Amino acid sequence: MTLDTRTERRTAPLSKTQIVEAAISILDREGEDALTFRALATRLVTGSGALYHHVASKDDLLAAATDDLIAHVTRQAASEATPEQALRTLARGVFDTLQRHPWIGSVLSRDPWQYAVVRLIESIGQQIQSMGVPGPAQFNAATAVMSFILGLASQHASRARLFPPGADQTALRDVALRSIAARWMTLEPSEHPFVREVAKILPDHDDREQFLGGVDIIVRGLRSLREDAMDGDGSDFCR
């Protein structure tokens, strides 16, 4: 008697949405290196050919997975009552998404032309326009917000490279920050007074509160641009 060990193939049609959801699951659990078409085909009980019908390469798949998650964030922001609230919701959503899916940081950082980045800059720009920021300053304002967000993405990309998937990133972060703070406290006080002061709060600071505090500073600055324009003092917006 022989046993049939062949794996049953999926008979129902496979959608791109199913592929992206499965890819996100692999990325979250095992990291970017674990995402292969073979692993994805096994997860979905299908052949690689069915995957290539929807996505051309691993880079395309990473871009699609990233865009799927960023689209959820921009939809939430668009539902807010005011543009200021929308910008804060957008920034908070990006931060929380990067916390849950740290692999997104490296994807956003290495390809500035992917649609997830376009989606972000469009969402930011629409809110800046709605705030009444003067036309000549809108590009500078939008790119400032975008650069702040991509800086966060780059930080998470570095953390994802340093910390393996499944590691206790909070504990590892705490150890790293305490080590950095200890080194900063050994610097010459007369040459590095600010850095030494920051070292006192670095180990125990909250990343989320720090990021959202920076966003709030930017939003207040954008509001000042609008108010200056209304007062007629808008000659230096683009300088």
XYZ file of N, CA and C in Angstrom:
717
model
N 0.848 -1.202 0.000
C 0.000 0.000 0.000
C 0.881 1.248 0.000
N 0.610 2.190 -0.860
C 1.381 3.428 -0.929
C 0.519 4.590 -0.472
N 1.171 5.558 0.153
C 0.462 6.746 0.627
C 0.618 7.872 -0.373
N -0.440 8.567 -0.662
C -0.390 9.721 -1.557
C -0.021 10.938 -0.725
N 1.215 11.426 -0.867
C 1.698 12.549 -0.050
C 1.637 13.873 -0.798
N 1.006 13.860 -1.947
C 0.930 15.101 -2.708
C 0.084 16.139 -1.971
N 0.535 17.387 -2.040
C -0.209 18.481 -1.416
C -1.376 18.882 -2.303
N -2.541 19.001 -1.714
C -3.701 19.432 -2.484
C -3.546 20.892 -2.875
N -3.876 21.197 -4.114
C -3.798 22.565 -4.603
C -5.129 23.273 -4.405
N -5.046 24.572 -4.261
C -6.234 25.409 -4.149
C -7.042 25.321 -5.432
N -8.357 25.224 -5.296
C -9.229 25.201 -6.470
C -9.946 26.530 -6.666
N -10.137 27.275 -5.573
C -10.798 28.580 -5.687
C -9.836 29.599 -6.280
N -10.345 30.582 -7.018
C -9.472 31.614 -7.603
C -8.705 32.369 -6.517
N -7.476 32.739 -6.830
C -6.622 33.465 -5.894
C -6.638 34.947 -6.252
N -6.853 35.799 -5.270
C -6.891 37.243 -5.519
C -5.607 37.900 -5.036
N -5.340 39.087 -5.542
C -4.168 39.831 -5.091
C -4.294 40.196 -3.615
N -5.513 40.471 -3.178
C -5.731 40.800 -1.770
C -5.299 39.656 -0.869
N -5.637 38.421 -1.238
C -5.233 37.257 -0.446
C -3.715 37.113 -0.416
N -3.080 37.366 -1.550
C -1.620 37.271 -1.636
C -0.970 38.304 -0.725
N -1.465 39.527 -0.785
C -0.900 40.604 0.031
C -1.095 40.315 1.518
N -2.270 39.850 1.899
C -2.526 39.533 3.308
C -1.600 38.426 3.805
N -1.384 37.407 2.985
C -0.483 36.317 3.370
C 0.953 36.816 3.471
N 1.337 37.700 2.557
C 2.691 38.264 2.588
C 2.907 39.074 3.862
N 1.927 39.878 4.241
C 2.029 40.675 5.468
C 2.192 39.763 6.681
N 1.463 38.659 6.703
C 1.561 37.717 7.815
C 2.968 37.136 7.930
N 3.556 36.756 6.804
C 4.923 36.218 6.810
C 5.912 37.291 7.256
N 5.770 38.481 6.718
C 6.676 39.581 7.056
C 6.621 39.910 8.546
N 5.424 39.935 9.104
C 5.273 40.261 10.522
C 5.878 39.188 11.424
N 5.709 37.937 11.044
C 6.151 36.836 11.896
C 7.633 36.516 11.732
N 8.121 36.600 10.476
C 9.456 36.073 10.198
C 10.416 37.079 9.571
N 9.931 38.230 9.158
C 10.803 39.236 8.580
C 10.905 39.151 7.066
N 11.565 40.154 6.498
C 11.618 40.286 5.042
C 12.362 39.140 4.368
N 13.411 38.631 4.987
C 14.185 37.548 4.371
C 13.357 36.281 4.186
N 12.358 36.096 5.028
C 11.537 34.884 4.953
C 10.489 34.948 3.854
N 10.250 36.127 3.314
C 9.228 36.266 2.272
C 9.799 35.844 0.926
N 9.473 34.648 0.504
C 9.844 34.146 -0.815
C 8.571 33.679 -1.512
N 8.633 33.562 -2.822
C 7.459 33.095 -3.548
C 7.153 31.643 -3.186
N 8.190 30.874 -2.875
C 7.957 29.487 -2.465
C 7.215 29.438 -1.134
N 7.663 30.246 -0.169
C 6.989 30.268 1.135
C 5.554 30.767 1.002
N 5.363 31.749 0.148
C 4.029 32.303 -0.056
C 3.119 31.289 -0.741
N 3.657 30.580 -1.732
C 2.869 29.559 -2.429
C 2.462 28.443 -1.469
N 3.383 28.069 -0.588
C 3.068 27.041 0.410
C 1.967 27.520 1.344
N 2.078 28.758 1.788
C 1.071 29.324 2.699
C -0.311 29.336 2.044
N -0.360 29.636 0.760
C -1.633 29.785 0.057
C -2.073 28.509 -0.650
N -1.292 27.453 -0.526
C -1.584 26.155 -1.141
C -1.813 26.337 -2.640
N -0.814 26.887 -3.292
C -0.911 27.127 -4.725
C 0.477 27.031 -5.333
N 0.573 27.257 -6.624
C 1.858 27.248 -7.297
C 2.383 28.657 -7.494
N 3.682 28.760 -7.756
C 4.282 30.087 -7.934
C 3.690 30.823 -9.123
N 3.288 30.078 -10.141
C 2.723 30.710 -11.330
C 1.487 31.529 -11.022
N 0.672 31.042 -10.091
C -0.537 31.780 -9.713
C -0.190 33.101 -9.039
N 0.945 33.130 -8.337
C 1.382 34.363 -7.686
C 1.882 35.371 -8.708
N 2.678 34.889 -9.658
C 3.239 35.789 -10.668
C 2.163 36.402 -11.557
N 0.999 35.796 -11.572
C -0.107 36.381 -12.335
C -0.540 37.714 -11.732
N -0.289 37.884 -10.418
C -0.726 39.093 -9.716
C 0.418 40.035 -9.359
N 1.591 39.496 -9.046
C 2.753 40.315 -8.678
C 3.976 39.819 -9.433
N 4.757 40.754 -9.965
C 5.861 40.380 -10.851
C 7.126 39.983 -10.107
N 7.310 40.481 -8.891
C 8.563 40.243 -8.181
C 8.355 40.450 -6.685
N 9.375 40.115 -5.915
C 9.308 40.336 -4.472
C 9.210 41.827 -4.166
N 9.925 42.651 -4.924
C 9.845 44.099 -4.706
C 8.430 44.608 -4.932
N 7.771 44.099 -5.982
C 6.384 44.489 -6.237
C 5.476 44.055 -5.087
N 5.748 42.876 -4.557
C 4.937 42.361 -3.456
C 5.128 43.196 -2.197
N 6.373 43.558 -1.895
C 6.647 44.410 -0.735
C 5.971 45.770 -0.886
N 6.027 46.323 -2.100
C 5.388 47.618 -2.350
C 3.879 47.521 -2.177
N 3.288 46.419 -2.658
C 1.840 46.242 -2.537
C 1.425 46.065 -1.081
N 2.217 45.313 -0.319
C 1.908 45.106 1.096
C 2.016 46.418 1.872
N 3.050 47.191 1.566
C 3.233 48.482 2.226
C 2.091 49.431 1.884
N 1.727 49.484 0.612
C 0.649 50.380 0.192
C -0.676 49.991 0.831
N -0.918 48.701 0.983
C -2.159 48.243 1.609
C -2.291 48.794 3.026
N -1.205 48.772 3.774
C -1.233 49.251 5.155
C -1.271 50.776 5.236
N -0.530 51.442 4.353
C -0.529 52.910 4.343
C -1.886 53.446 3.895
N -2.539 52.750 2.963
C -3.862 53.183 2.498
C -4.862 53.209 3.649
N -4.761 52.247 4.543
C -5.649 52.222 5.716
C -5.431 53.463 6.577
N -4.180 53.867 6.729
C -3.847 55.052 7.530
C -4.411 56.317 6.888
N -4.226 56.472 5.582
C -4.689 57.690 4.912
C -6.214 57.775 4.892
N -6.880 56.628 4.821
C -8.348 56.647 4.880
C -8.827 57.128 6.248
N -8.168 56.684 7.288
C -8.533 57.152 8.632
C -8.327 58.659 8.760
N -7.210 59.151 8.249
C -6.918 60.583 8.339
C -7.953 61.406 7.582
N -8.382 60.908 6.428
C -9.329 61.650 5.591
C -10.691 61.822 6.257
N -10.990 61.003 7.255
C -12.304 61.073 7.905
C -12.354 62.085 9.048
N -11.227 62.725 9.351
C -11.195 63.682 10.460
C -11.907 64.982 10.095
N -12.344 65.696 11.128
C -13.158 66.896 10.921
C -12.347 68.100 10.469
N -11.084 68.189 10.887
C -10.253 69.336 10.521
C -8.933 68.848 9.931
N -8.278 69.670 9.102
C -6.989 69.254 8.527
C -5.905 69.061 9.581
N -5.957 69.867 10.650
C -4.980 69.690 11.731
C -5.133 68.315 12.382
N -6.380 67.929 12.653
C -6.632 66.609 13.219
C -6.218 65.516 12.240
N -6.460 65.769 10.961
C -6.113 64.773 9.943
C -4.610 64.535 9.886
N -3.824 65.608 9.957
C -2.364 65.453 9.930
C -1.874 64.688 11.153
N -2.443 64.995 12.302
C -2.045 64.286 13.523
C -2.440 62.808 13.444
N -3.639 62.544 12.929
C -4.091 61.157 12.784
C -3.222 60.402 11.793
N -2.849 61.073 10.714
C -1.978 60.452 9.717
C -0.633 60.084 10.334
N -0.029 61.038 11.023
C 1.283 60.787 11.623
C 1.205 59.697 12.691
N 0.179 59.765 13.514
C -0.001 58.749 14.559
C -0.227 57.371 13.929
N -1.004 57.336 12.852
C -1.265 56.072 12.173
C -0.013 55.473 11.562
N 0.826 56.323 10.963
C 2.086 55.832 10.396
C 2.978 55.286 11.505
N 3.063 56.008 12.613
C 3.897 55.540 13.732
C 3.423 54.177 14.226
N 2.133 54.054 14.484
C 1.601 52.800 15.020
C 1.745 51.658 14.019
N 1.594 51.965 12.731
C 1.759 50.937 11.699
C 3.199 50.452 11.644
N 4.142 51.375 11.768
C 5.554 50.990 11.783
C 5.899 50.178 13.032
N 5.240 50.468 14.129
C 5.469 49.683 15.339
C 4.992 48.243 15.156
N 3.836 48.096 14.521
C 3.276 46.752 14.323
C 3.953 46.011 13.179
N 4.410 46.767 12.174
C 5.006 46.158 10.978
C 6.346 46.839 10.686
N 7.379 46.590 11.479
C 8.644 47.337 11.337
C 9.331 47.184 9.991
N 9.026 46.129 9.246
C 9.622 45.929 7.925
C 9.215 47.027 6.945
N 8.100 47.713 7.208
C 7.662 48.791 6.314
C 8.714 49.889 6.241
N 9.424 50.109 7.330
C 10.419 51.176 7.360
C 11.448 51.043 6.267
N 11.976 49.839 6.080
C 12.999 49.649 5.050
C 12.407 49.775 3.657
N 11.163 49.339 3.473
C 10.520 49.437 2.152
C 10.294 50.898 1.784
N 9.765 51.688 2.715
C 9.530 53.107 2.439
C 10.835 53.856 2.202
N 11.880 53.483 2.933
C 13.140 54.228 2.873
C 13.905 53.995 1.579
N 13.793 52.802 1.005
C 14.650 52.508 -0.141
C 14.013 52.794 -1.494
N 12.723 53.100 -1.525
C 12.085 53.369 -2.816
C 11.159 54.576 -2.690
N 11.666 55.782 -2.981
C 10.852 56.991 -2.809
C 9.773 57.173 -3.872
N 9.772 56.318 -4.902
C 8.811 56.502 -5.994
C 7.636 55.531 -5.909
N 7.631 54.642 -4.930
C 6.544 53.670 -4.818
C 5.240 54.379 -4.473
N 4.116 53.700 -4.743
C 2.832 54.374 -4.613
C 2.488 54.702 -3.165
N 2.970 53.919 -2.207
C 2.694 54.237 -0.800
C 3.234 55.613 -0.435
N 4.399 55.974 -0.984
C 4.979 57.292 -0.724
C 4.136 58.374 -1.401
N 3.721 58.109 -2.639
C 2.846 59.052 -3.348
C 1.544 59.247 -2.566
N 1.012 58.158 -2.056
C -0.235 58.227 -1.285
C -0.059 59.107 -0.038
N 1.075 58.956 0.630
C 1.346 59.758 1.822
C 1.475 61.241 1.492
N 2.270 61.562 0.467
C 2.496 62.971 0.142
C 1.203 63.626 -0.344
N 0.346 62.861 -1.044
C -0.941 63.405 -1.478
C -1.839 63.691 -0.275
N -1.879 62.765 0.661
C -2.696 62.964 1.857
C -2.213 64.168 2.656
N -0.899 64.273 2.827
C -0.325 65.418 3.546
C -0.637 66.720 2.814
N -0.415 66.727 1.511
C -0.614 67.937 0.719
C -2.049 68.428 0.736
N -3.000 67.496 0.663
C -4.405 67.903 0.699
C -4.758 68.579 2.020
N -4.223 68.063 3.116
C -4.521 68.673 4.415
C -3.863 70.044 4.542
N -2.664 70.174 4.009
C -1.971 71.469 4.045
C -2.733 72.503 3.220
N -3.254 72.081 2.071
C -4.083 72.986 1.271
C -5.337 73.390 2.040
N -5.959 72.405 2.702
C -7.184 72.691 3.456
C -6.935 73.613 4.645
N -5.713 73.586 5.170
C -5.377 74.468 6.294
C -5.261 75.922 5.865
N -5.141 76.155 4.566
C -4.982 77.520 4.089
C -3.547 77.986 4.037
N -2.597 77.040 4.054
C -1.190 77.420 3.887
C -1.027 78.044 2.507
N -0.338 79.174 2.385
C -0.195 79.851 1.092
C 0.406 78.932 0.028
N -0.077 79.089 -1.199
C 0.363 78.241 -2.305
C 1.863 78.076 -2.439
N 2.638 79.173 -2.441
C 4.090 79.043 -2.604
C 4.768 78.228 -1.504
N 4.143 78.144 -0.329
C 4.755 77.428 0.798
C 4.268 75.990 0.922
N 3.278 75.609 0.126
C 2.678 74.286 0.294
C 3.668 73.157 0.022
N 4.483 73.308 -1.015
C 5.449 72.255 -1.343
C 6.459 72.089 -0.217
N 7.002 73.215 0.261
C 7.966 73.150 1.359
C 7.342 72.527 2.607
N 6.109 72.902 2.885
C 5.431 72.384 4.075
C 5.184 70.882 3.958
N 4.703 70.452 2.799
C 4.404 69.028 2.605
C 5.662 68.174 2.679
N 6.743 68.650 2.070
C 7.978 67.867 2.100
C 8.603 67.856 3.494
N 8.379 68.920 4.270
C 8.876 68.930 5.651
C 8.174 67.856 6.479
N 6.850 67.779 6.347
C 6.098 66.744 7.061
C 6.518 65.360 6.580
N 6.651 65.220 5.263
C 7.023 63.924 4.696
C 8.412 63.499 5.160
N 9.341 64.430 5.189
C 10.699 64.110 5.639
C 10.704 63.665 7.097
N 9.859 64.288 7.903
C 9.760 63.906 9.312
C 9.255 62.471 9.438
N 8.250 62.123 8.630
C 7.687 60.772 8.671
C 8.680 59.753 8.131
N 9.356 60.079 7.019
C 10.328 59.145 6.454
C 11.539 58.981 7.361
N 11.844 60.017 8.146
C 12.905 59.866 9.137
C 12.547 58.792 10.152
N 11.279 58.775 10.550
C 10.804 57.717 11.444
C 10.920 56.361 10.761
N 10.547 56.306 9.469
C 10.636 55.046 8.728
C 12.066 54.539 8.679
N 13.004 55.454 8.451
C 14.415 55.076 8.401
C 14.886 54.539 9.747
N 14.414 55.161 10.825
C 14.770 54.704 12.170
C 14.276 53.280 12.402
N 13.045 53.005 11.977
C 12.506 51.659 12.144
C 13.221 50.659 11.240
N 13.654 51.117 10.070
C 14.405 50.232 9.177
C 15.702 49.800 9.839
N 16.375 50.738 10.478
C 17.620 50.419 11.183
C 17.357 49.458 12.331
N 16.276 49.694 13.048
C 15.942 48.822 14.177
C 15.612 47.411 13.694
N 14.904 47.319 12.553
C 14.554 46.005 12.014
C 15.797 45.225 11.604
N 16.822 45.943 11.127
C 18.066 45.270 10.749
C 18.849 44.819 11.977
N 18.788 45.599 13.043
C 19.549 45.278 14.246
C 18.898 44.181 15.077
N 17.560 44.211 15.142
C 16.842 43.279 16.004
C 16.169 42.206 15.161
N 16.404 40.943 15.428
C 15.801 39.870 14.633
C 14.300 39.775 14.866
N 13.541 39.239 13.877
C 12.101 39.058 14.060
C 11.815 38.203 15.294
N 10.817 38.603 16.055
C 10.462 37.852 17.249
C 11.202 38.274 18.500
N 12.222 39.125 18.342
C 12.982 39.574 19.510
C 12.160 40.569 20.325
N 12.480 40.669 21.593
C 11.830 41.652 22.461
C 12.459 43.012 22.163
N 11.873 43.724 21.186
C 12.476 44.969 20.735
C 12.448 46.042 21.820
N 11.446 46.020 22.680
C 11.382 47.014 23.752
C 12.561 46.858 24.703
N 12.841 45.621 25.079
C 13.956 45.369 25.992
C 15.287 45.718 25.340
N 15.457 45.337 24.070
C 16.704 45.631 23.366
C 16.883 47.133 23.177
N 15.772 47.829 22.883
C 15.827 49.289 22.738
C 16.266 49.930 24.044
N 15.694 49.477 25.157
C 16.034 50.060 26.455
C 17.521 49.893 26.767
N 18.046 48.721 26.473
C 19.475 48.471 26.712
C 20.324 49.398 25.851
N 19.937 49.529 24.569
C 20.702 50.370 23.646
C 20.674 51.833 24.081
N 19.496 52.328 24.475
C 19.382 53.732 24.877
C 20.165 54.023 26.155
N 20.158 53.100 27.076
C 20.914 53.316 28.313
C 22.414 53.334 28.037
N 22.831 52.517 27.085
C 24.245 52.505 26.710
C 24.643 53.821 26.048
N 23.778 54.316 25.152
C 24.049 55.589 24.479
C 24.084 56.731 25.491
N 23.099 56.742 26.388
C 23.030 57.805 27.396
C 24.278 57.804 28.279
N 24.743 56.625 28.634
C 25.945 56.538 29.474
C 27.161 57.110 28.756
N 27.266 56.834 27.451
C 28.392 57.380 26.674
C 28.286 58.896 26.551
N 27.076 59.393 26.340
C 26.890 60.843 26.206
C 27.256 61.576 27.496
N 26.987 60.947 28.625
C 27.287 61.596 29.905
C 28.791 61.709 30.161
N 29.600 60.999 29.392
C 31.061 61.101 29.551
C 31.654 62.216 28.694
N 30.825 62.856 27.858
C 31.320 63.924 26.992
C 31.680 65.160 27.812
N 32.532 65.986 27.237
C 32.974 67.215 27.898
C 31.780 68.162 28.107
N 31.449 68.510 29.343
C 30.270 69.342 29.615
C 30.284 70.689 28.900
N 31.437 71.333 28.797
C 31.482 72.659 28.181
C 31.235 72.601 26.679
N 31.534 71.482 26.044
C 31.355 71.346 24.599
C 30.016 70.711 24.227
N 29.430 69.946 25.128
C 28.203 69.210 24.803
C 27.151 69.363 25.906
N 26.810 70.595 26.278
C 25.841 70.772 27.370
C 24.453 70.240 27.029
N 24.022 70.437 25.774
C 22.676 69.984 25.401
C 22.603 68.463 25.354
N 23.580 67.833 24.716
C 23.568 66.376 24.594
C 23.591 65.718 25.972
N 24.370 66.272 26.884
C 24.422 65.722 28.234
C 23.076 65.887 28.957
N 22.385 66.989 28.678
C 21.068 67.199 29.282
C 20.062 66.196 28.721
N 20.116 65.981 27.402
C 19.224 65.013 26.758
C 19.488 63.602 27.279
N 20.749 63.301 27.561
C 21.111 61.960 28.043
C 20.363 61.586 29.316
N 19.958 62.587 30.087
C 19.252 62.313 31.344
C 17.854 61.749 31.102
N 17.240 62.137 29.979
C 15.874 61.676 29.703
C 15.825 60.608 28.618
N 16.926 60.399 27.913
C 16.935 59.471 26.781
C 16.493 58.059 27.153
N 16.988 57.451 28.216
C 16.640 56.051 28.483
C 15.153 55.804 28.729
N 14.460 56.790 29.290
C 13.070 56.575 29.703
C 12.052 57.331 28.850
N 12.498 57.967 27.788
C 11.542 58.737 26.987
C 10.635 57.799 26.194
N 9.465 58.286 25.834
C 8.487 57.527 25.063
C 8.611 57.922 23.595
N 8.944 56.964 22.732
C 9.142 57.259 21.312
C 7.896 57.858 20.672
N 6.747 57.324 21.027
C 5.499 57.783 20.417
C 5.202 59.223 20.823
N 5.340 59.515 22.111
C 5.096 60.881 22.583
C 6.083 61.858 21.954
N 7.336 61.436 21.824
C 8.348 62.299 21.212
C 7.988 62.603 19.761
N 7.599 61.576 19.014
C 7.246 61.756 17.607
C 6.027 62.659 17.457
N 4.989 62.391 18.228
C 3.771 63.197 18.117
C 4.001 64.626 18.595
N 4.921 64.807 19.542
C 5.289 66.160 19.946
C 5.928 66.923 18.802
N 6.769 66.239 18.031
C 7.369 66.867 16.856
C 6.331 67.223 15.814
N 5.364 66.331 15.614
C 4.275 66.605 14.667
C 3.495 67.831 15.109
N 3.242 67.944 16.399
C 2.485 69.089 16.915
C 3.233 70.398 16.672
N 4.551 70.377 16.815
C 5.359 71.569 16.528
C 5.213 71.962 15.064
N 5.251 70.968 14.168
C 5.107 71.239 12.735
C 3.727 71.808 12.433
N 2.687 71.219 13.015
C 1.321 71.690 12.761
C 1.153 73.131 13.234
N 1.720 73.459 14.387
C 1.638 74.845 14.876
C 2.376 75.793 13.932
N 3.480 75.327 13.376
C 4.205 76.141 12.405
C 3.397 76.373 11.143
N 2.686 75.342 10.688
C 1.833 75.489 9.504
C 0.707 76.480 9.774
N 0.177 76.414 10.971
C -0.884 77.361 11.333
C -0.352 78.794 11.320
N 0.892 78.970 11.734
C 1.503 80.305 11.716
C 1.666 80.815 10.295
N 2.008 79.912 9.361
C 2.114 80.318 7.955
C 0.786 80.869 7.451
N -0.289 80.164 7.804
C -1.612 80.622 7.381
C -1.936 81.979 7.990
N -1.653 82.132 9.275
C -1.972 83.393 9.952
C -1.131 84.541 9.412
N 0.149 84.269 9.099
C 1.002 85.306 8.520
C 0.470 85.745 7.163
N -0.018 84.775 6.387
C -0.563 85.108 5.068
C -1.800 85.980 5.204
N -2.635 85.677 6.196
C -3.841 86.472 6.415
C -3.499 87.885 6.870
N -2.337 88.019 7.551
C -1.897 89.344 8.002
C -1.139 90.100 6.921
N -0.909 89.425 5.792
C -0.203 90.075 4.694
C 1.292 89.980 4.757
N 1.842 89.182 5.688
C 3.293 89.061 5.830
C 3.736 87.715 5.268
N 3.612 87.542 3.948
C 3.926 86.250 3.351
C 4.972 86.304 2.283
N 5.860 87.294 2.332
C 6.827 87.485 1.248
C 7.979 86.500 1.279
N 8.239 85.866 2.430
C 9.430 85.021 2.550
C 9.097 83.542 2.679
N 7.918 83.111 2.262
C 7.498 81.732 2.476
C 8.410 80.720 1.793
N 8.937 81.057 0.632
C 9.694 80.078 -0.149
C 11.188 80.199 0.044
N 11.638 81.130 0.857
C 13.074 81.323 1.039
C 13.617 80.351 2.064
